[in-house]
Amino acid sequence: MADCKEVSIIKGGKVFNGEVFQVGDVAVDGAEFSEAPGSGAEVDASGCIVIPGLVDIHFHGSAGADMSDGDLEGLHKIGAYEASRGITAICPATMTLSYEQLSDAMLTAADYEPACNEADLVGINLEGPYISPSKVGAQNPEHVRTPDAEEFSDLQEKSGGLIKLVDIAPEEPGADEFIEKLGDDVRISVAHTCTDYDTAKKAFAKGAKHLTHLYNAMDPMHHRKPGPIPAAAETDDVTAEIIADGVHIHPAMVRLAFALFGDDRMILVSDTLRAAGLDDGTYDLGGQDVTVRGPEARIANGALAGSVSDLMRCFTVAVREMDIPLASAVKAATANPARAIGIDGRYGHIKPGYVADAVILDEDTLELKQVILRGKTIL
């Protein structure tokens, strides 16, 4: 049984205010940050930094469970593991699967109600199936199909409106019509794509606003064939997500991404598999075997297949091993993802009226000390 204790105030820490850290106290009343403390315990954060709960908008699973399983018990395992690592709001991603499997996943997610020690499920990321058959990565090529607005709308209805992100390859037939029809209703991301610069630029002009796992499953930048990355960087309202696990991308390229997009548009994601939090071994991902050894997860052909480093570890790696400024990394793991999926009025900041999700980290080592979830301690 989870031991969740109400908090009234977080005292003495260096609190992130959205731009900088300031020593101060944070009042909590019930499940929200407030102007004055409510009832509950006092949490001592001296010698620590206090940041908003992390928001992961692209990961598939953890603790042995996967979003695509369509299993409610599995979602609760995911919610508990993520919250224990300071990831308090989750937008898990599906894979390229059949309509029936995706339907089951949507219906299951709609039924999720978190226990006091489980993260809020604030959205769904439909990573497949509308991707390029030439850039499937670890997705299942059997279920790749062209963008289908009717299918998407049906899945959205089944989810209860939870789908916040949907991936497409803009060079595929029907992509333009998909963006034009749904661009105002869901954040459309360019992903798993062979698109060139001009096609990507057109997609962003029509209403796509996101780039999935930057550098991965897309053509690289080239001085004569720039590809989708410069097209995204030149478009002010496009956000870009990146996997800073120390495996997928060299630190220099992570720093370059932050320089290109700025720290208000970069989003840290984990892209974790069900193996996150578990030992090395072989695990399932969308019907394919994935072998995990240390921080690497690969399918049979040797290709990387997502990550086993949760968002808290990616955040720590970005700061301590990649020289991303602490304030920039906090924004990229909290406020920016919350804004990208339209939940920034309730998550991603430590402000009165926001959900009282906070993470307390050792100021020097960034070691996780305490998680405040909806106004209660869970560690």
PDB file of C-alpha atoms in Angstrom, residues 84-284:
ATOM      1  CA  SER A  84       8.902   7.157  -8.146  1.00  0.00           C
ATOM      2  CA  ARG A  85      11.478   8.654 -10.510  1.00  0.00           C
ATOM      3  CA  GLY A  86      10.027  12.159 -10.388  1.00  0.00           C
ATOM      4  CA  ILE A  87       8.066  11.900 -13.651  1.00  0.00           C
ATOM      5  CA  THR A  88       4.671  13.021 -12.394  1.00  0.00           C
ATOM      6  CA  ALA A  89       2.788  13.571 -15.673  1.00  0.00           C
ATOM      7  CA  ILE A  90       2.983  11.039 -18.480  1.00  0.00           C
ATOM      8  CA  CYS A  91       1.954  10.952 -22.131  1.00  0.00           C
ATOM      9  CA  PRO A  92       2.921   7.407 -23.159  1.00  0.00           C
ATOM     10  CA  ALA A  93       3.398   6.443 -26.787  1.00  0.00           C
ATOM     11  CA  THR A  94       1.913   3.638 -28.840  1.00  0.00           C
ATOM     12  CA  MET A  95       3.685   1.734 -31.593  1.00  0.00           C
ATOM     13  CA  THR A  96       2.862   0.997 -35.232  1.00  0.00           C
ATOM     14  CA  LEU A  97       0.192  -1.626 -34.611  1.00  0.00           C
ATOM     15  CA  SER A  98      -3.104  -2.877 -35.994  1.00  0.00           C
ATOM     16  CA  TYR A  99      -6.259  -0.830 -35.594  1.00  0.00           C
ATOM     17  CA  GLU A 100      -7.579  -3.384 -33.094  1.00  0.00           C
ATOM     18  CA  GLN A 101      -4.489  -3.174 -30.882  1.00  0.00           C
ATOM     19  CA  LEU A 102      -4.494   0.602 -30.957  1.00  0.00           C
ATOM     20  CA  SER A 103      -8.205   0.651 -30.105  1.00  0.00           C
ATOM     21  CA  ASP A 104      -7.605  -1.539 -27.065  1.00  0.00           C
ATOM     22  CA  ALA A 105      -4.790   0.738 -25.915  1.00  0.00           C
ATOM     23  CA  MET A 106      -6.988   3.828 -26.277  1.00  0.00           C
ATOM     24  CA  LEU A 107      -9.893   2.330 -24.341  1.00  0.00           C
ATOM     25  CA  THR A 108      -7.591   1.141 -21.573  1.00  0.00           C
ATOM     26  CA  ALA A 109      -5.929   4.519 -21.201  1.00  0.00           C
ATOM     27  CA  ALA A 110      -9.323   6.196 -20.925  1.00  0.00           C
ATOM     28  CA  ASP A 111     -10.047   4.011 -17.870  1.00  0.00           C
ATOM     29  CA  TYR A 112      -6.837   4.890 -16.001  1.00  0.00           C
ATOM     30  CA  GLU A 113      -7.261   6.622 -12.638  1.00  0.00           C
ATOM     31  CA  PRO A 114      -3.991   7.044 -10.721  1.00  0.00           C
ATOM     32  CA  ALA A 115      -3.473   5.897  -7.166  1.00  0.00           C
ATOM     33  CA  CYS A 116      -1.816   8.393  -4.825  1.00  0.00           C
ATOM     34  CA  ASN A 117       1.662   7.172  -5.802  1.00  0.00           C
ATOM     35  CA  GLU A 118       1.029   7.021  -9.578  1.00  0.00           C
ATOM     36  CA  ALA A 119       1.666   9.657 -12.216  1.00  0.00           C
ATOM     37  CA  ASP A 120      -1.180  11.434 -13.957  1.00  0.00           C
ATOM     38  CA  LEU A 121      -1.824  10.153 -17.476  1.00  0.00           C
ATOM     39  CA  VAL A 122      -2.187  13.499 -19.231  1.00  0.00           C
ATOM     40  CA  GLY A 123      -2.133  12.343 -22.845  1.00  0.00           C
ATOM     41  CA  ILE A 124      -1.298   9.725 -25.436  1.00  0.00           C
ATOM     42  CA  ASN A 125       1.380   9.962 -28.117  1.00  0.00           C
ATOM     43  CA  LEU A 126       0.312   8.093 -31.273  1.00  0.00           C
ATOM     44  CA  GLU A 127       3.809   7.444 -32.617  1.00  0.00           C
ATOM     45  CA  GLY A 128       2.623   5.020 -35.281  1.00  0.00           C
ATOM     46  CA  PRO A 129       1.240   3.948 -37.717  1.00  0.00           C
ATOM     47  CA  TYR A 130       1.419   6.904 -40.148  1.00  0.00           C
ATOM     48  CA  ILE A 131       5.153   6.745 -40.807  1.00  0.00           C
ATOM     49  CA  SER A 132       7.494   6.049 -43.707  1.00  0.00           C
ATOM     50  CA  PRO A 133       8.021   2.350 -44.521  1.00  0.00           C
ATOM     51  CA  SER A 134      11.654   3.274 -45.188  1.00  0.00           C
ATOM     52  CA  LYS A 135      12.242   4.709 -41.706  1.00  0.00           C
ATOM     53  CA  VAL A 136      10.450   2.260 -39.436  1.00  0.00           C
ATOM     54  CA  GLY A 137      13.317   1.879 -36.968  1.00  0.00           C
ATOM     55  CA  ALA A 138      12.021  -0.540 -34.318  1.00  0.00           C
ATOM     56  CA  GLN A 139       8.404  -0.142 -35.476  1.00  0.00           C
ATOM     57  CA  ASN A 140       6.580  -3.052 -37.111  1.00  0.00           C
ATOM     58  CA  PRO A 141       6.553  -2.526 -40.914  1.00  0.00           C
ATOM     59  CA  GLU A 142       3.555  -4.852 -41.271  1.00  0.00           C
ATOM     60  CA  HIS A 143       1.234  -2.202 -39.821  1.00  0.00           C
ATOM     61  CA  VAL A 144       2.636   0.949 -41.444  1.00  0.00           C
ATOM     62  CA  ARG A 145      -0.093   2.855 -43.306  1.00  0.00           C
ATOM     63  CA  THR A 146      -0.726   6.271 -44.795  1.00  0.00           C
ATOM     64  CA  PRO A 147      -2.236   9.050 -42.663  1.00  0.00           C
ATOM     65  CA  ASP A 148      -5.933   8.402 -42.098  1.00  0.00           C
ATOM     66  CA  ALA A 149      -7.952  11.197 -40.499  1.00  0.00           C
ATOM     67  CA  GLU A 150     -11.037   9.009 -40.032  1.00  0.00           C
ATOM     68  CA  GLU A 151      -9.101   6.293 -38.237  1.00  0.00           C
ATOM     69  CA  PHE A 152      -7.392   8.895 -36.073  1.00  0.00           C
ATOM     70  CA  SER A 153     -10.709  10.512 -35.123  1.00  0.00           C
ATOM     71  CA  ASP A 154     -12.116   7.119 -34.175  1.00  0.00           C
ATOM     72  CA  LEU A 155      -9.101   6.371 -31.976  1.00  0.00           C
ATOM     73  CA  GLN A 156      -9.354   9.821 -30.425  1.00  0.00           C
ATOM     74  CA  GLU A 157     -12.978   9.176 -29.518  1.00  0.00           C
ATOM     75  CA  LYS A 158     -12.076   5.843 -27.932  1.00  0.00           C
ATOM     76  CA  SER A 159      -9.356   7.516 -25.869  1.00  0.00           C
ATOM     77  CA  GLY A 160     -11.739  10.137 -24.528  1.00  0.00           C
ATOM     78  CA  GLY A 161      -9.735  12.887 -26.213  1.00  0.00           C
ATOM     79  CA  LEU A 162      -6.401  11.860 -24.690  1.00  0.00           C
ATOM     80  CA  ILE A 163      -4.341  11.792 -27.896  1.00  0.00           C
ATOM     81  CA  LYS A 164      -2.166  14.907 -27.694  1.00  0.00           C
ATOM     82  CA  LEU A 165       0.530  14.010 -30.237  1.00  0.00           C
ATOM     83  CA  VAL A 166       0.367  12.124 -33.532  1.00  0.00           C
ATOM     84  CA  ASP A 167       3.319  11.333 -35.786  1.00  0.00           C
ATOM     85  CA  ILE A 168       3.317  11.455 -39.569  1.00  0.00           C
ATOM     86  CA  ALA A 169       5.815  11.227 -42.397  1.00  0.00           C
ATOM     87  CA  PRO A 170       4.887  14.322 -44.460  1.00  0.00           C
ATOM     88  CA  GLU A 171       6.131  12.867 -47.732  1.00  0.00           C
ATOM     89  CA  GLU A 172       3.577  10.043 -47.637  1.00  0.00           C
ATOM     90  CA  PRO A 173       0.270  10.233 -49.571  1.00  0.00           C
ATOM     91  CA  GLY A 174      -2.502  11.945 -47.636  1.00  0.00           C
ATOM     92  CA  ALA A 175      -0.187  13.748 -45.210  1.00  0.00           C
ATOM     93  CA  ASP A 176      -1.098  17.253 -46.388  1.00  0.00           C
ATOM     94  CA  GLU A 177      -4.811  16.579 -46.044  1.00  0.00           C
ATOM     95  CA  PHE A 178      -4.263  15.024 -42.594  1.00  0.00           C
ATOM     96  CA  ILE A 179      -2.408  18.104 -41.353  1.00  0.00           C
ATOM     97  CA  GLU A 180      -4.969  20.519 -42.786  1.00  0.00           C
ATOM     98  CA  LYS A 181      -7.872  18.642 -41.231  1.00  0.00           C
ATOM     99  CA  LEU A 182      -6.415  17.913 -37.788  1.00  0.00           C
ATOM    100  CA  GLY A 183      -3.689  20.482 -37.204  1.00  0.00           C
ATOM    101  CA  ASP A 184      -5.901  22.564 -34.907  1.00  0.00           C
ATOM    102  CA  ASP A 185      -7.078  19.546 -32.897  1.00  0.00           C
ATOM    103  CA  VAL A 186      -3.874  17.674 -32.061  1.00  0.00           C
ATOM    104  CA  ARG A 187      -0.147  18.417 -32.154  1.00  0.00           C
ATOM    105  CA  ILE A 188       1.193  16.838 -35.322  1.00  0.00           C
ATOM    106  CA  SER A 189       4.815  15.712 -35.319  1.00  0.00           C
ATOM    107  CA  VAL A 190       7.139  14.987 -38.217  1.00  0.00           C
ATOM    108  CA  ALA A 191       8.642  11.565 -37.505  1.00  0.00           C
ATOM    109  CA  HIS A 192      10.106   8.358 -38.951  1.00  0.00           C
ATOM    110  CA  THR A 193      10.454  10.188 -42.215  1.00  0.00           C
ATOM    111  CA  CYS A 194      12.461  10.492 -45.421  1.00  0.00           C
ATOM    112  CA  THR A 195      11.207  14.022 -45.977  1.00  0.00           C
ATOM    113  CA  ASP A 196      13.373  16.653 -47.585  1.00  0.00           C
ATOM    114  CA  TYR A 197      13.646  20.267 -46.433  1.00  0.00           C
ATOM    115  CA  ASP A 198      10.939  21.664 -48.739  1.00  0.00           C
ATOM    116  CA  THR A 199       8.359  19.008 -47.877  1.00  0.00           C
ATOM    117  CA  ALA A 200       9.030  19.430 -44.154  1.00  0.00           C
ATOM    118  CA  LYS A 201       8.815  23.197 -44.483  1.00  0.00           C
ATOM    119  CA  LYS A 202       5.434  22.847 -46.184  1.00  0.00           C
ATOM    120  CA  ALA A 203       4.203  20.507 -43.453  1.00  0.00           C
ATOM    121  CA  PHE A 204       5.144  23.020 -40.761  1.00  0.00           C
ATOM    122  CA  ALA A 205       3.473  25.818 -42.711  1.00  0.00           C
ATOM    123  CA  LYS A 206       0.278  23.754 -42.905  1.00  0.00           C
ATOM    124  CA  GLY A 207       0.215  23.132 -39.141  1.00  0.00           C
ATOM    125  CA  ALA A 208       2.659  20.438 -38.020  1.00  0.00           C
ATOM    126  CA  LYS A 209       4.370  21.748 -34.891  1.00  0.00           C
ATOM    127  CA  HIS A 210       6.731  19.094 -33.540  1.00  0.00           C
ATOM    128  CA  LEU A 211       9.733  16.936 -34.459  1.00  0.00           C
ATOM    129  CA  THR A 212       9.983  13.463 -32.922  1.00  0.00           C
ATOM    130  CA  HIS A 213      13.288  12.207 -31.400  1.00  0.00           C
ATOM    131  CA  LEU A 214      15.496  14.715 -33.185  1.00  0.00           C
ATOM    132  CA  TYR A 215      18.204  13.188 -35.426  1.00  0.00           C
ATOM    133  CA  ASN A 216      16.750   9.673 -35.087  1.00  0.00           C
ATOM    134  CA  ALA A 217      14.678   8.103 -37.919  1.00  0.00           C
ATOM    135  CA  MET A 218      15.162  11.098 -40.223  1.00  0.00           C
ATOM    136  CA  ASP A 219      17.734  12.237 -42.787  1.00  0.00           C
ATOM    137  CA  PRO A 220      20.715  14.081 -41.281  1.00  0.00           C
ATOM    138  CA  MET A 221      21.584  17.692 -41.996  1.00  0.00           C
ATOM    139  CA  HIS A 222      23.708  18.191 -45.119  1.00  0.00           C
ATOM    140  CA  HIS A 223      24.840  21.485 -46.627  1.00  0.00           C
ATOM    141  CA  ARG A 224      23.135  20.722 -49.960  1.00  0.00           C
ATOM    142  CA  LYS A 225      20.319  18.544 -48.630  1.00  0.00           C
ATOM    143  CA  PRO A 226      19.356  20.159 -45.325  1.00  0.00           C
ATOM    144  CA  GLY A 227      16.465  17.838 -44.492  1.00  0.00           C
ATOM    145  CA  PRO A 228      13.769  18.384 -41.850  1.00  0.00           C
ATOM    146  CA  ILE A 229      15.893  19.662 -38.946  1.00  0.00           C
ATOM    147  CA  PRO A 230      16.666  23.145 -40.332  1.00  0.00           C
ATOM    148  CA  ALA A 231      13.068  23.390 -41.559  1.00  0.00           C
ATOM    149  CA  ALA A 232      11.888  22.853 -37.986  1.00  0.00           C
ATOM    150  CA  ALA A 233      14.484  25.152 -36.448  1.00  0.00           C
ATOM    151  CA  GLU A 234      13.436  28.001 -38.783  1.00  0.00           C
ATOM    152  CA  THR A 235       9.769  27.676 -37.780  1.00  0.00           C
ATOM    153  CA  ASP A 236       9.265  29.479 -34.476  1.00  0.00           C
ATOM    154  CA  ASP A 237       6.327  27.470 -33.128  1.00  0.00           C
ATOM    155  CA  VAL A 238       7.871  24.041 -33.769  1.00  0.00           C
ATOM    156  CA  THR A 239       9.224  22.122 -30.786  1.00  0.00           C
ATOM    157  CA  ALA A 240      11.816  19.364 -31.010  1.00  0.00           C
ATOM    158  CA  GLU A 241      12.230  16.419 -28.663  1.00  0.00           C
ATOM    159  CA  ILE A 242      15.526  14.681 -28.018  1.00  0.00           C
ATOM    160  CA  ILE A 243      16.684  11.504 -26.250  1.00  0.00           C
ATOM    161  CA  ALA A 244      19.591  12.554 -24.018  1.00  0.00           C
ATOM    162  CA  ASP A 245      20.355   9.088 -22.646  1.00  0.00           C
ATOM    163  CA  GLY A 246      24.016   9.130 -23.651  1.00  0.00           C
ATOM    164  CA  VAL A 247      23.395   6.374 -26.206  1.00  0.00           C
ATOM    165  CA  HIS A 248      21.205   7.766 -28.980  1.00  0.00           C
ATOM    166  CA  ILE A 249      23.013  11.062 -29.577  1.00  0.00           C
ATOM    167  CA  HIS A 250      26.517  12.441 -29.031  1.00  0.00           C
ATOM    168  CA  PRO A 251      26.640  15.227 -26.425  1.00  0.00           C
ATOM    169  CA  ALA A 252      27.887  17.725 -29.013  1.00  0.00           C
ATOM    170  CA  MET A 253      24.767  17.138 -31.109  1.00  0.00           C
ATOM    171  CA  VAL A 254      22.531  17.605 -28.078  1.00  0.00           C
ATOM    172  CA  ARG A 255      24.235  20.929 -27.373  1.00  0.00           C
ATOM    173  CA  LEU A 256      23.835  21.862 -31.048  1.00  0.00           C
ATOM    174  CA  ALA A 257      20.109  21.110 -30.854  1.00  0.00           C
ATOM    175  CA  PHE A 258      19.675  23.433 -27.875  1.00  0.00           C
ATOM    176  CA  ALA A 259      21.642  26.112 -29.740  1.00  0.00           C
ATOM    177  CA  LEU A 260      19.495  25.701 -32.879  1.00  0.00           C
ATOM    178  CA  PHE A 261      16.087  25.655 -31.205  1.00  0.00           C
ATOM    179  CA  GLY A 262      16.707  27.509 -27.946  1.00  0.00           C
ATOM    180  CA  ASP A 263      15.793  26.197 -24.529  1.00  0.00           C
ATOM    181  CA  ASP A 264      12.154  27.292 -24.854  1.00  0.00           C
ATOM    182  CA  ARG A 265      11.567  24.863 -27.740  1.00  0.00           C
ATOM    183  CA  MET A 266      13.665  21.834 -26.803  1.00  0.00           C
ATOM    184  CA  ILE A 267      11.998  18.900 -25.045  1.00  0.00           C
ATOM    185  CA  LEU A 268      13.774  16.074 -23.266  1.00  0.00           C
ATOM    186  CA  VAL A 269      12.098  12.680 -23.716  1.00  0.00           C
ATOM    187  CA  SER A 270      13.124   9.194 -22.657  1.00  0.00           C
ATOM    188  CA  ASP A 271      11.572   6.901 -25.319  1.00  0.00           C
ATOM    189  CA  THR A 272      11.830   4.103 -22.754  1.00  0.00           C
ATOM    190  CA  LEU A 273      10.678   0.540 -23.307  1.00  0.00           C
ATOM    191  CA  ARG A 274       9.041  -1.828 -20.821  1.00  0.00           C
ATOM    192  CA  ALA A 275      12.583  -2.780 -19.743  1.00  0.00           C
ATOM    193  CA  ALA A 276      13.134   0.549 -17.964  1.00  0.00           C
ATOM    194  CA  GLY A 277      13.694  -0.204 -14.299  1.00  0.00           C
ATOM    195  CA  LEU A 278      14.408  -3.891 -14.979  1.00  0.00           C
ATOM    196  CA  ASP A 279      17.547  -6.020 -15.442  1.00  0.00           C
ATOM    197  CA  ASP A 280      19.302  -6.792 -18.716  1.00  0.00           C
ATOM    198  CA  GLY A 281      17.505  -9.330 -20.874  1.00  0.00           C
ATOM    199  CA  THR A 282      15.193  -9.753 -23.855  1.00  0.00           C
ATOM    200  CA  TYR A 283      11.885  -7.923 -23.945  1.00  0.00           C
ATOM    201  CA  ASP A 284       8.994  -7.379 -26.360  1.00  0.00           C
TER     202      ASP A 284
END
